[in-house]
């Protein structure tokens, strides 16, 4: 995935000839450190995910430069090129995948280990990005996806499959000049497409290779530029400005923003500028050439491979406190160095026409052997878990049937990613013979709709829910969600005043949501609508069914170590701010004085970290008033007009 080749030294027929330059190695160090720290959820590096974009640009630049230099010398070979890619990528991938499969086949119950087996095979066959796009949705917990980071390897490997064929054809048809024009056209098309798609379906722009191709093509275009003709002063300026752009993205971006797409232009352009400025003096190039950066760049591929499985491994058993994060960093660095020394370096041997066939045969054999090992590990883990039937019973909800959320009709997800999928006829048709209750929100709102119907049979429950934003007056997030929330607040409710006897607003609230919620409640009072905020539920660092299962093995109170304490703080703050007239706390049912309840009669109340099973949802909503009068009516604050609420929100 990450090559050791570097920027150009000279030109042959308009195409760069390569030499190793340490700045490129230092860029790898910057990228992998950003990704690792982001995955450890360190709050001071919220945009570390842009490290993957840095890798994409570097890979596009280096691979295109390698192919171009060999085409210019008239000795490019597809067999040799793909053989080199296999030797560079696969040995470390095999070793890390085998170790991951062994550990997690034992740690995961049969319900999860079967999915792990499929994702491991997808990683070996270079379509992890497509596998996760079609199978991982909002309800999947990252901790149970130790191969999730393979998606970026798959994007690069798919690029490696297509680029040589395209470049070779363009070279034969018109040389480097034609390749430059076609690459530029493809970059513009891919970027425009990604910007168009990302607002409605971020997962597509994130995983699909044709929507990420522009980032790699940015490096491809740079490989055709005569960088050696540029002045040292210009190159130094480019390196300084490029590094500043990437660092700004790392520290200022966050996972809630619309990304990739147009927001990815900043780190991509910054990486292009850093590569263009390599070889000049200055602070940026000095930092990238420093010994620590060179060492980290050398092990960057192995570090990328090993860090995420280690994070998942620790997170499954312990709360990922700062001390454990430091432990994961140390373990990742040590494991990555060992992997580089004993796996990566020994396999960095020349591939020629004479031995390329042998490389291909060995690769196919090794891939088949790895897949067989994955199956063996899966069977062995299943037999181990079968010795603890209660633990298996606890983990059944890990693959809960989430149809009770009314998915893709009244609850929009990544599969139903536009307002046009929302079934107003099914979800917003009021009853005329009983009180109407409207539930607005995200997955936490959808989670309780069916439970409300059972707990309050005298009410008619309507549903307007979508993944991707908070249900406040000015929502921010996925377009499918913001469009739905704005439609309800700005269109449906003003046209249906008094139809809903009660509006319930539910979401995964944070303490920062208090002001927006207050403005939303004021707006609804201006419409003479009675509303109740449904508070946060307890949340765990690991899926609750796994905690219950591991407690069977260890006989230790893991739930006390793995519960998130900040959720209780949010609940307490909102209860004080909004009062019992406008706020309902699920905590009073799920966490009585004796402690938080995770199961009843052997049935888990959660199916992941913070979403409830049907049994848990019924317990959570007990006492939630759905009538137009009673304890949940918001009467303690004076009514204000909708215009005043909007003005307050804007300020």
XYZ file of C-alpha atoms in Angstrom:
651
model
C 0.000 0.000 0.000
C 2.710 2.499 0.944
C 5.731 2.449 -1.347
C 9.219 3.607 -0.517
C 9.785 5.364 -3.818
C 10.042 9.130 -3.840
C 9.796 12.298 -5.913
C 11.425 12.847 -9.292
C 15.079 13.498 -10.019
C 14.925 14.245 -13.748
C 12.705 13.843 -16.805
C 12.685 11.289 -19.594
C 10.276 12.075 -22.466
C 8.448 14.452 -20.125
C 8.017 11.840 -17.379
C 9.751 11.981 -13.954
C 12.455 9.465 -13.064
C 12.325 8.591 -9.377
C 14.646 8.810 -6.452
C 13.978 8.404 -2.758
C 13.258 11.685 -0.950
C 12.755 11.568 2.823
C 10.011 14.224 2.888
C 7.542 11.772 1.364
C 8.396 9.299 4.087
C 7.783 12.043 6.649
C 4.363 12.712 5.137
C 3.464 9.092 5.777
C 4.447 9.588 9.406
C 2.188 12.637 9.689
C -0.693 10.751 8.082
C -0.472 7.594 10.176
C -0.027 9.475 13.468
C -3.122 11.540 12.666
C -5.184 8.414 11.933
C -4.028 6.526 15.045
C -4.706 9.440 17.405
C -8.098 10.047 15.802
C -9.077 6.400 16.267
C -8.082 6.726 19.920
C -10.632 9.579 20.148
C -8.212 12.107 21.552
C -10.234 15.340 21.734
C -7.426 17.624 20.597
C -7.052 15.942 17.193
C -10.658 15.678 15.940
C -9.741 15.766 12.246
C -7.139 13.014 12.244
C -9.190 11.069 9.699
C -7.708 13.295 6.961
C -4.543 11.219 7.308
C -6.173 8.721 4.941
C -6.575 11.485 2.352
C -2.873 12.280 2.697
C -2.076 8.615 2.034
C -4.300 8.602 -1.044
C -2.476 11.555 -2.622
C 0.939 10.061 -1.854
C -0.056 6.703 -3.314
C -1.497 8.249 -6.473
C 1.656 10.301 -6.965
C 4.121 7.489 -6.399
C 2.338 4.789 -8.366
C 1.762 7.056 -11.363
C 5.405 8.182 -11.232
C 6.624 4.578 -11.189
C 4.457 3.572 -14.144
C 5.324 6.725 -16.096
C 9.063 6.286 -15.604
C 8.900 2.691 -16.857
C 6.701 3.604 -19.813
C 9.215 6.311 -20.740
C 12.006 3.717 -20.730
C 9.785 1.350 -22.713
C 10.085 -1.520 -20.255
C 6.809 -1.371 -18.340
C 5.438 -4.818 -17.490
C 2.014 -5.472 -16.023
C 3.265 -8.729 -14.500
C 6.181 -7.011 -12.777
C 4.054 -4.080 -11.599
C 1.382 -6.248 -10.013
C 4.022 -8.583 -8.608
C 5.675 -5.677 -6.835
C 2.326 -4.542 -5.445
C 1.650 -8.035 -4.115
C 5.046 -8.262 -2.424
C 4.639 -4.797 -0.929
C 1.077 -5.123 0.376
C 0.214 -8.732 1.079
C 2.830 -10.259 3.445
C 2.087 -7.834 6.290
C -1.633 -7.973 5.499
C -1.576 -11.786 5.766
C 0.210 -11.784 9.123
C -1.932 -9.071 10.732
C -5.131 -10.621 9.374
C -4.261 -14.071 10.689
C -3.471 -12.687 14.154
C -6.680 -10.606 14.120
C -8.792 -13.558 13.009
C -7.367 -15.757 15.764
C -7.935 -13.248 18.568
C -11.367 -12.060 17.574
C -12.725 -15.485 16.629
C -12.185 -16.362 20.286
C -13.481 -13.028 21.621
C -16.561 -12.791 19.418
C -19.672 -14.932 19.855
C -20.870 -16.953 16.855
C -23.265 -14.158 15.866
C -20.357 -11.784 15.285
C -17.519 -14.119 14.330
C -19.369 -15.183 11.191
C -19.445 -11.572 10.004
C -15.777 -11.228 10.954
C -14.942 -14.191 8.721
C -16.650 -12.531 5.762
C -14.976 -9.180 6.350
C -11.556 -10.869 6.594
C -12.075 -12.557 3.233
C -13.204 -9.230 1.780
C -9.926 -7.743 3.011
C -7.873 -10.454 1.337
C -9.713 -9.981 -1.959
C -9.434 -6.167 -1.909
C -13.090 -5.210 -1.704
C -13.410 -4.263 1.973
C -14.695 -0.830 1.061
C -17.580 -2.313 -0.921
C -18.288 -4.931 1.756
C -18.537 -2.333 4.510
C -20.561 0.028 2.328
C -23.228 -2.629 1.778
C -23.149 -4.286 5.216
C -22.135 -1.780 7.899
C -24.909 0.606 8.803
C -25.557 3.011 11.634
C -26.203 0.206 14.113
C -22.844 -1.518 13.577
C -20.419 -0.889 16.419
C -16.889 -0.050 15.319
C -15.409 -1.995 18.212
C -16.757 -5.181 16.650
C -15.209 -4.377 13.238
C -11.431 -4.946 13.707
C -10.883 -4.931 9.929
C -12.866 -1.766 9.228
C -9.679 0.173 8.397
C -8.987 -2.189 5.487
C -11.442 -0.125 3.434
C -8.726 2.374 2.514
C -6.385 -0.415 1.399
C -9.134 -1.693 -0.877
C -9.637 1.745 -2.446
C -5.939 1.975 -3.228
C -5.734 -1.585 -4.511
C -8.688 -0.975 -6.844
C -6.887 2.137 -8.089
C -3.792 0.019 -8.720
C -5.867 -2.363 -10.825
C -7.265 0.345 -13.088
C -4.494 2.951 -13.351
C -1.818 0.863 -15.127
C -4.256 -0.202 -17.848
C -5.493 3.359 -18.337
C -2.035 4.965 -18.274
C -0.616 2.374 -20.665
C -3.446 2.941 -23.157
C -3.134 6.730 -22.924
C 0.636 6.560 -23.298
C 0.391 4.521 -26.462
C -2.295 6.853 -27.840
C -0.737 10.225 -27.051
C 1.985 10.078 -24.418
C 2.230 12.041 -21.191
C 0.340 15.048 -22.571
C -2.798 12.997 -23.273
C -2.511 11.277 -19.882
C -2.351 14.678 -18.186
C -5.544 15.838 -19.883
C -7.486 12.660 -19.201
C -6.358 12.493 -15.563
C -7.423 16.115 -15.083
C -10.836 15.432 -16.620
C -11.357 12.341 -14.450
C -10.327 14.285 -11.342
C -12.899 17.009 -12.022
C -15.650 14.453 -12.684
C -14.824 12.415 -9.563
C -14.610 15.502 -7.320
C -17.860 16.984 -8.642
C -19.608 13.649 -8.252
C -18.317 13.259 -4.689
C -19.431 16.786 -3.750
C -22.889 16.082 -5.160
C -23.275 12.721 -3.407
C -21.761 13.492 -0.002
C -24.607 15.715 1.190
C -27.195 12.987 0.710
C -25.127 9.857 1.363
C -21.825 10.380 3.098
C -21.129 6.638 3.314
C -21.082 6.380 -0.500
C -18.630 9.273 -0.827
C -16.574 7.684 1.943
C -16.294 4.110 0.659
C -16.849 4.027 -3.098
C -13.626 4.130 -5.155
C -14.896 6.309 -8.006
C -15.834 8.988 -5.451
C -12.384 8.827 -3.842
C -10.485 8.580 -7.152
C -9.977 12.352 -7.401
C -7.719 12.280 -4.330
C -5.408 9.699 -5.879
C -5.612 11.438 -9.253
C -4.434 14.661 -7.611
C -1.184 12.812 -6.927
C -1.210 11.376 -10.447
C -1.399 14.855 -11.986
C 1.450 16.063 -9.796
C 3.613 13.172 -10.998
C 3.449 14.625 -14.520
C 4.590 18.103 -13.423
C 8.241 19.168 -14.057
C 8.934 19.776 -10.364
C 12.710 19.928 -10.808
C 12.293 23.124 -12.830
C 10.550 24.955 -10.007
C 12.636 27.383 -7.953
C 13.758 26.413 -4.430
C 12.018 29.498 -3.057
C 8.673 28.483 -4.586
C 9.072 24.887 -3.415
C 9.883 26.004 0.121
C 6.763 28.187 0.182
C 4.654 25.303 -1.128
C 5.981 22.932 1.534
C 5.335 25.404 4.378
C 1.826 26.298 3.195
C 0.941 22.667 2.413
C 1.956 21.434 5.847
C -0.042 24.251 7.471
C -3.148 23.284 5.456
C -2.954 19.620 6.459
C -2.304 20.472 10.119
C -5.248 22.890 10.136
C -7.511 20.142 8.807
C -6.256 17.714 11.455
C -6.963 20.117 14.322
C -10.056 21.945 13.051
C -12.062 19.281 11.210
C -14.325 16.876 13.062
C -16.330 13.763 12.271
C -19.660 15.626 12.370
C -18.866 17.759 9.334
C -19.767 16.822 5.773
C -16.769 14.789 4.619
C -15.263 13.820 2.211
C -16.222 15.928 -0.813
C -15.392 19.611 -0.931
C -14.062 19.639 2.641
C -11.394 17.121 1.606
C -9.914 19.632 -0.855
C -7.927 21.360 1.916
C -5.868 18.335 3.085
C -5.582 16.960 -0.473
C -4.282 20.251 -1.855
C -2.006 20.636 1.161
C -0.478 17.205 0.498
C 0.029 18.035 -3.180
C 1.851 21.216 -2.167
C 4.039 19.368 0.358
C 5.096 16.831 -2.267
C 5.756 19.588 -4.779
C 7.930 21.391 -2.222
C 9.977 18.343 -1.226
C 13.730 18.785 -1.472
C 13.810 22.472 -0.580
C 14.840 23.908 2.780
C 12.603 25.344 5.447
C 10.833 24.303 8.612
C 8.283 21.995 6.981
C 10.816 19.933 5.068
C 13.097 19.890 8.088
C 10.337 18.406 10.233
C 9.460 15.832 7.588
C 13.146 14.815 7.257
C 13.655 14.506 11.031
C 14.694 11.068 12.414
C 11.410 10.461 14.304
C 9.382 11.229 11.178
C 11.593 8.946 9.094
C 11.231 6.060 11.543
C 7.473 6.455 11.755
C 7.225 6.739 7.984
C 9.209 3.537 7.593
C 6.787 1.550 9.743
C 3.660 3.500 8.683
C 2.061 0.670 6.704
C 2.484 -1.855 9.517
C 1.356 0.743 12.066
C -1.778 1.407 10.038
C -2.533 -2.317 9.894
C -2.037 -3.145 13.578
C -3.338 -0.107 15.449
C -7.088 -0.570 14.889
C -7.300 -4.271 15.903
C -5.364 -3.377 19.070
C -7.771 -0.528 19.848
C -10.726 -2.882 19.344
C -9.086 -5.563 21.488
C -8.492 -3.248 24.451
C -11.902 -1.572 24.093
C -13.730 -4.891 24.324
C -12.382 -5.558 27.813
C -11.477 -2.223 29.372
C -12.697 1.347 29.373
C -10.354 3.156 26.984
C -9.035 5.652 29.516
C -6.056 7.894 28.780
C -3.696 5.381 30.417
C -4.996 2.588 28.219
C -4.693 4.842 25.183
C -1.020 5.359 25.970
C -0.685 1.596 26.339
C -2.305 1.071 22.924
C 0.063 3.594 21.335
C 3.102 1.839 22.807
C 1.827 -1.612 21.818
C 1.020 -0.400 18.299
C 4.489 1.074 17.789
C 6.213 -2.057 19.066
C 4.030 -4.418 17.048
C 4.409 -2.296 13.916
C 8.200 -2.243 14.245
C 8.302 -6.023 14.676
C 6.006 -6.446 11.668
C 8.218 -4.192 9.552
C 11.430 -5.907 10.655
C 10.298 -9.525 10.331
C 7.635 -9.330 7.632
C 7.771 -6.193 5.494
C 11.537 -5.775 5.079
C 12.358 -9.421 4.238
C 9.814 -9.445 1.397
C 11.080 -6.247 -0.237
C 12.860 -8.123 -2.985
C 13.065 -7.240 -6.688
C 10.324 -8.617 -8.907
C 11.340 -9.348 -12.491
C 9.758 -10.924 -15.537
C 11.544 -14.140 -14.604
C 10.053 -14.460 -11.106
C 6.742 -12.564 -11.499
C 4.874 -15.783 -12.327
C 6.167 -17.436 -9.165
C 5.114 -14.397 -7.108
C 1.584 -14.672 -8.493
C 1.340 -18.393 -7.777
C 2.656 -18.026 -4.237
C 0.260 -15.146 -3.618
C -2.770 -17.128 -4.751
C -1.714 -20.080 -2.597
C -1.101 -17.878 0.449
C -4.468 -16.146 0.014
C -6.275 -19.473 -0.096
C -4.338 -20.700 2.957
C -5.256 -17.558 4.919
C -8.935 -17.970 4.053
C -8.758 -21.586 5.244
C -7.164 -20.484 8.512
C -9.940 -17.949 9.023
C -12.504 -20.748 8.715
C -10.591 -22.956 11.174
C -10.348 -20.124 13.715
C -14.041 -19.378 13.312
C -14.996 -22.996 13.992
C -12.685 -23.186 16.997
C -14.108 -19.978 18.492
C -17.649 -21.217 17.997
C -16.885 -24.441 19.882
C -15.342 -22.471 22.740
C -18.412 -20.245 23.074
C -20.751 -23.228 22.981
C -19.413 -24.153 26.422
C -21.112 -21.019 27.804
C -24.720 -21.162 26.575
C -25.865 -18.239 28.731
C -23.144 -16.030 27.228
C -24.361 -16.972 23.738
C -27.930 -16.210 24.792
C -26.882 -12.751 25.968
C -25.232 -11.982 22.625
C -28.255 -12.882 20.499
C -29.389 -9.221 20.353
C -26.005 -8.249 18.845
C -27.698 -8.887 15.519
C -31.064 -7.531 16.569
C -33.876 -7.294 14.070
C -34.217 -3.524 13.812
C -37.389 -3.622 11.742
C -39.216 -2.367 14.841
C -37.578 0.995 14.103
C -39.787 1.111 10.959
C -36.708 1.454 8.829
C -36.845 2.986 5.366
C -40.487 4.057 5.772
C -40.752 6.223 8.897
C -37.041 6.014 9.777
C -34.595 7.128 7.076
C -31.171 5.458 7.017
C -28.221 5.278 4.634
C -30.299 2.869 2.537
C -33.203 5.359 2.315
C -31.104 8.472 2.063
C -33.531 11.135 0.855
C -36.735 12.741 2.032
C -38.508 11.175 -0.957
C -38.228 7.782 0.769
C -40.201 9.018 3.784
C -43.738 7.564 3.721
C -45.930 10.441 4.855
C -49.037 8.367 4.217
C -47.880 5.731 6.720
C -46.027 7.900 9.196
C -47.878 11.213 9.426
C -51.565 10.345 8.964
C -53.326 11.452 12.180
C -56.158 9.605 13.859
C -59.512 11.246 14.454
C -60.726 9.080 17.325
C -57.825 9.300 19.810
C -54.935 11.594 20.814
C -52.092 11.863 18.301
C -48.473 11.722 19.448
C -45.644 12.729 17.082
C -42.142 11.378 17.727
C -39.372 13.419 16.071
C -35.687 12.548 16.133
C -32.863 10.216 15.207
C -32.391 6.504 15.869
C -33.045 6.995 19.587
C -36.464 8.358 18.702
C -37.192 5.526 16.275
C -36.076 3.129 19.003
C -39.076 3.935 21.233
C -41.968 4.316 18.768
C -43.253 0.733 18.930
C -42.760 0.679 22.695
C -44.914 3.804 23.032
C -47.664 2.137 21.020
C -47.662 -0.784 23.463
C -47.339 1.289 26.639
C -49.946 3.877 25.561
C -52.519 1.936 23.520
C -54.975 4.811 23.782
C -52.753 7.093 21.698
C -51.984 7.126 17.967
C -48.202 7.419 17.500
C -46.820 9.115 14.396
C -43.126 8.971 13.508
C -40.658 11.329 11.776
C -37.145 9.982 12.323
C -33.871 9.801 10.411
C -30.233 8.970 11.038
C -27.775 11.813 10.877
C -28.786 14.928 12.869
C -30.258 16.228 16.097
C -34.009 17.008 15.906
C -33.670 20.690 16.774
C -35.038 23.700 14.943
C -31.869 24.256 12.885
C -30.477 20.726 12.419
C -26.941 20.087 11.166
C -25.850 16.822 9.575
C -26.948 14.365 6.915
C -29.236 15.842 4.314
C -31.881 13.120 4.601
C -32.214 13.989 8.293
C -32.035 17.779 8.071
C -34.577 17.812 5.231
C -37.024 15.715 7.255
C -36.631 17.716 10.466
C -37.056 21.030 8.650
C -40.098 19.702 6.824
C -41.752 18.745 10.128
C -40.951 21.988 11.956
C -41.346 24.484 9.117
C -44.079 22.890 7.010
C -46.096 20.079 8.569
C -46.549 21.406 12.095
C -47.571 24.964 11.056
C -50.163 23.423 8.689
C -51.434 20.940 11.317
C -51.705 23.039 14.462
C -53.358 21.166 17.291
C -53.342 17.813 15.485
C -50.621 16.389 17.715
C -51.621 16.358 21.345
C -48.005 15.733 22.292
C -44.675 16.011 20.464
C -41.793 13.896 21.746
C -38.294 15.022 20.705
C -35.620 12.366 21.130
C -31.961 12.156 20.135
C -28.484 11.272 21.306
C -28.143 14.478 23.254
C -24.937 16.169 24.365
C -24.635 18.958 26.905
C -24.034 21.430 24.056
C -27.535 20.736 22.681
C -29.281 22.532 25.535
C -29.551 25.952 23.860
C -30.849 24.526 20.570
C -33.400 22.421 22.444
C -34.587 25.429 24.439
C -35.134 27.382 21.209
C -36.957 24.429 19.682
C -39.310 24.134 22.657
C -39.973 27.878 22.508
C -40.798 27.611 18.811
C -43.236 24.774 19.473
C -44.901 26.748 22.261
C -45.329 29.545 19.731
C -47.279 27.066 17.614
C -49.304 26.117 20.704
C -47.775 22.619 20.609
C -47.027 20.699 23.788
C -43.619 19.007 23.653
C -41.484 16.717 25.778
C -37.750 16.147 25.436
C -36.916 12.448 25.812
C -33.502 12.350 27.449
C -30.432 10.222 26.797
C -30.269 6.562 27.738
C -27.279 4.946 29.455
C -24.414 4.268 27.076
C -21.589 1.746 27.271
C -18.109 1.720 25.765
C -18.679 -1.823 24.487
C -21.926 -3.345 23.150
C -23.978 -4.297 26.185
C -24.631 -7.909 25.060
C -20.864 -8.478 24.923
C -20.433 -7.023 28.408
C -23.025 -9.440 29.752
C -21.343 -12.338 27.967
C -17.836 -11.457 29.146
C -19.138 -11.178 32.701
C -20.134 -14.840 32.381
C -16.518 -15.726 31.513
C -14.701 -13.443 33.939
C -17.176 -13.280 36.855
C -16.228 -9.590 37.108
C -18.560 -6.506 37.159
C -17.425 -5.193 33.791
C -20.498 -2.994 33.346
C -19.295 -0.700 36.123
C -16.024 -0.085 34.244
C -17.538 0.247 30.792
C -20.478 2.606 31.359
C -20.109 6.181 30.079
C -20.506 8.573 32.988
C -21.113 11.655 30.823
C -24.564 10.396 29.775
C -25.845 10.657 33.348
C -24.434 14.181 33.566
C -26.332 15.239 30.421
C -29.549 13.742 31.817
C -29.145 15.569 35.122
C -28.386 18.898 33.441
C -31.393 18.664 31.100
C -33.724 17.617 33.908
C -32.709 20.734 35.862
C -32.913 23.008 32.820
C -36.283 21.958 31.396
C -38.036 20.634 34.494
C -40.494 17.737 34.765
C -43.086 19.564 32.677
C -40.975 19.391 29.487
C -38.454 16.642 30.152
C -38.629 12.878 30.578
C -35.656 10.893 31.850
C -35.271 7.254 30.741
C -32.629 6.991 33.463
C -35.272 6.816 36.164
C -36.453 3.510 34.686
C -33.175 2.074 33.400
C -30.951 3.165 36.287
C -32.802 2.980 39.626
C -31.030 3.488 42.920
C -29.588 -0.034 42.816
C -27.683 0.686 39.591
C -28.236 0.545 35.838
C -30.148 -2.490 34.580
C -28.732 -4.285 31.524
C -30.978 -7.362 31.401
C -34.206 -8.769 32.732
C -34.885 -12.480 33.057
C -31.860 -13.241 30.917
C -32.934 -10.879 28.106
C -30.570 -7.921 27.402
C -32.166 -4.483 27.391
C -29.656 -3.133 24.824
C -28.584 -4.591 21.492
C -25.506 -2.367 21.115
C -23.896 0.413 23.140
C -26.915 2.691 23.450
C -29.874 1.309 21.473
C -32.567 -0.634 23.275
C -34.106 -3.978 22.518
C -37.932 -4.022 22.391
C -37.954 -5.117 26.033
C -35.560 -2.315 26.994
C -37.541 0.288 25.068
C -40.763 -0.637 26.887
C -39.038 -0.266 30.235
C -37.451 3.050 29.224
C -40.718 4.773 28.242
C -42.794 3.705 31.252
C -44.373 6.828 32.673
C -43.829 8.934 29.555
C -47.020 11.006 29.300
C -48.691 10.929 25.870
C -51.850 12.793 26.885
C -52.419 16.489 26.173
C -52.456 17.278 29.884
C -50.574 15.971 32.866
C -47.078 16.038 34.277
C -45.379 16.162 30.902
C -47.141 19.286 29.617
C -44.728 22.162 29.097
C -46.433 24.912 31.103
C -43.712 26.279 33.325
C -42.259 28.694 30.756
C -44.174 31.525 29.091
C -45.112 30.939 25.487
C -43.164 32.873 22.874
C -43.712 33.349 19.223
C -42.050 31.257 16.564
C -40.304 34.329 15.180
C -38.810 35.152 18.562
C -37.565 31.593 18.949
C -35.906 31.711 15.529
C -34.258 35.021 16.375
C -32.958 33.663 19.668
C -31.526 30.630 17.944
C -29.719 32.734 15.344
C -28.054 34.733 18.087
